[in-house]
């Protein structure tokens, strides 16, 4: 995460694929045209990449926004529509939740815990 090539790659990927708070999986036209939705796991991957490169405030901001796009049970689908943040695709999506948990662990490890001193 400290390698300048890694950091510049993260910034370039964000510059190219980050749109309205979410990440494209890719931006090429395919049989369906230009993608109109994000790939949920990719946004969590970006959050992780920002976190490990030291951009923790930006990572936390995007993470909190992502949490607000889950449904009333905190579940995610495979895709989120950019404009409305409506969930699309496979639901619930295991890979999205695995990325959510792995990302949440990063932030939970940042919290200072008080140390109990035994008498």
Short mmCIF file of C-alpha atoms in Angstrom, two decimals:
data_model
loop_
_atom_site.label_atom_id
_atom_site.label_comp_id
_atom_site.label_asym_id
_atom_site.label_seq_id
_atom_site.Cartn_x
_atom_site.Cartn_y
_atom_site.Cartn_z
CA UNK A 1 0.00 0.00 0.00
CA UNK A 2 2.98 2.32 0.35
CA UNK A 3 4.29 1.65 -3.15
CA UNK A 4 3.93 4.77 -5.34
CA UNK A 5 2.78 2.59 -8.26
CA UNK A 6 -0.01 1.10 -6.17
CA UNK A 7 -1.10 4.52 -4.91
CA UNK A 8 -1.08 6.03 -8.40
CA UNK A 9 -3.03 3.02 -9.71
CA UNK A 10 -5.70 3.51 -7.03
CA UNK A 11 -5.99 7.20 -7.92
CA UNK A 12 -6.20 6.47 -11.64
CA UNK A 13 -8.84 3.77 -11.19
CA UNK A 14 -10.86 6.12 -9.01
CA UNK A 15 -10.52 8.88 -11.58
CA UNK A 16 -11.70 6.61 -14.40
CA UNK A 17 -14.36 4.46 -12.72
CA UNK A 18 -15.75 6.38 -9.72
CA UNK A 19 -19.09 7.95 -10.59
CA UNK A 20 -21.72 9.49 -8.31
CA UNK A 21 -20.25 7.84 -5.22
CA UNK A 22 -20.03 4.37 -6.76
CA UNK A 23 -17.62 2.36 -8.91
CA UNK A 24 -18.19 1.08 -12.40
CA UNK A 25 -17.05 -2.48 -12.96
CA UNK A 26 -16.02 -1.33 -16.43
CA UNK A 27 -17.09 1.49 -18.75
CA UNK A 28 -16.94 -0.21 -22.13
CA UNK A 29 -19.95 -0.66 -24.35
CA UNK A 30 -21.04 -4.27 -24.49
CA UNK A 31 -24.13 -6.16 -25.69
CA UNK A 32 -26.19 -4.11 -23.23
CA UNK A 33 -24.63 -0.74 -24.08
CA UNK A 34 -22.76 1.43 -21.60
CA UNK A 35 -23.24 0.16 -18.04
CA UNK A 36 -25.74 2.23 -16.05
CA UNK A 37 -25.07 0.64 -12.69
CA UNK A 38 -22.17 0.13 -10.35
CA UNK A 39 -20.77 -3.17 -9.21
CA UNK A 40 -21.15 -3.13 -5.43
CA UNK A 41 -18.03 -5.14 -4.63
CA UNK A 42 -15.90 -2.73 -6.70
CA UNK A 43 -16.96 0.20 -4.53
CA UNK A 44 -15.99 -1.72 -1.40
CA UNK A 45 -12.65 -2.58 -3.04
CA UNK A 46 -12.04 1.12 -3.70
CA UNK A 47 -12.82 1.92 -0.06
CA UNK A 48 -10.27 -0.66 1.05
CA UNK A 49 -7.64 0.64 -1.37
CA UNK A 50 -8.15 4.21 -0.16
CA UNK A 51 -7.97 3.09 3.47
CA UNK A 52 -4.72 1.16 3.14
CA UNK A 53 -3.06 4.00 1.22
CA UNK A 54 -3.81 6.36 4.10
CA UNK A 55 -6.87 8.13 2.69
CA UNK A 56 -8.96 6.98 5.62
CA UNK A 57 -11.30 10.00 5.79
CA UNK A 58 -12.25 9.62 2.11
CA UNK A 59 -12.65 5.87 2.58
CA UNK A 60 -14.92 6.36 5.59
CA UNK A 61 -17.05 8.92 3.75
CA UNK A 62 -17.64 6.53 0.83
CA UNK A 63 -18.20 3.62 3.23
CA UNK A 64 -20.88 5.49 5.19
CA UNK A 65 -22.59 6.44 1.95
CA UNK A 66 -22.53 2.81 0.86
CA UNK A 67 -24.15 1.71 4.10
CA UNK A 68 -27.02 4.09 3.40
CA UNK A 69 -27.68 2.30 0.08
CA UNK A 70 -28.43 -1.07 1.69
CA UNK A 71 -32.02 -2.16 2.19
CA UNK A 72 -33.89 -2.03 5.51
CA UNK A 73 -32.12 -5.23 6.62
CA UNK A 74 -28.66 -3.94 5.70
CA UNK A 75 -28.42 -6.24 2.67
CA UNK A 76 -26.88 -5.46 -0.71
CA UNK A 77 -27.46 -6.65 -4.23
CA UNK A 78 -24.83 -7.20 -6.88
CA UNK A 79 -25.34 -3.77 -8.50
CA UNK A 80 -26.54 -0.31 -7.57
CA UNK A 81 -28.05 2.07 -10.10
CA UNK A 82 -25.96 5.24 -10.17
CA UNK A 83 -28.77 7.80 -10.18
CA UNK A 84 -31.26 6.36 -7.71
CA UNK A 85 -28.97 3.94 -5.82
CA UNK A 86 -31.68 1.33 -6.42
CA UNK A 87 -30.45 -2.23 -5.99
CA UNK A 88 -30.18 -4.33 -9.14
CA UNK A 89 -28.97 -7.79 -10.07
CA UNK A 90 -28.53 -10.78 -7.80
CA UNK A 91 -29.96 -10.22 -4.34
CA UNK A 92 -28.70 -10.78 -1.75
CA UNK A 93 -25.21 -11.01 -3.18
CA UNK A 94 -22.71 -12.96 -1.09
CA UNK A 95 -19.65 -11.30 -2.63
CA UNK A 96 -21.00 -7.84 -1.86
CA UNK A 97 -21.45 -8.84 1.77
CA UNK A 98 -18.02 -10.41 2.02
CA UNK A 99 -16.52 -7.13 0.78
CA UNK A 100 -18.72 -5.19 3.23
CA UNK A 101 -17.50 -7.28 6.18
CA UNK A 102 -13.84 -7.06 5.13
CA UNK A 103 -14.14 -3.30 4.75
CA UNK A 104 -15.94 -2.86 8.08
CA UNK A 105 -13.16 -4.79 9.81
CA UNK A 106 -10.64 -2.20 8.60
CA UNK A 107 -12.57 0.56 10.32
CA UNK A 108 -13.23 -1.46 13.47
CA UNK A 109 -9.50 -2.05 13.90
CA UNK A 110 -8.95 1.72 13.88
CA UNK A 111 -10.96 2.34 17.02
CA UNK A 112 -8.90 2.67 20.18
CA UNK A 113 -9.89 0.25 22.86
CA UNK A 114 -9.39 1.02 26.52
CA UNK A 115 -7.04 -1.36 28.23
CA UNK A 116 -8.29 -3.05 31.33
CA UNK A 117 -5.69 -3.08 34.08
CA UNK A 118 -6.19 -5.81 36.58
CA UNK A 119 -5.70 -4.87 40.24
#
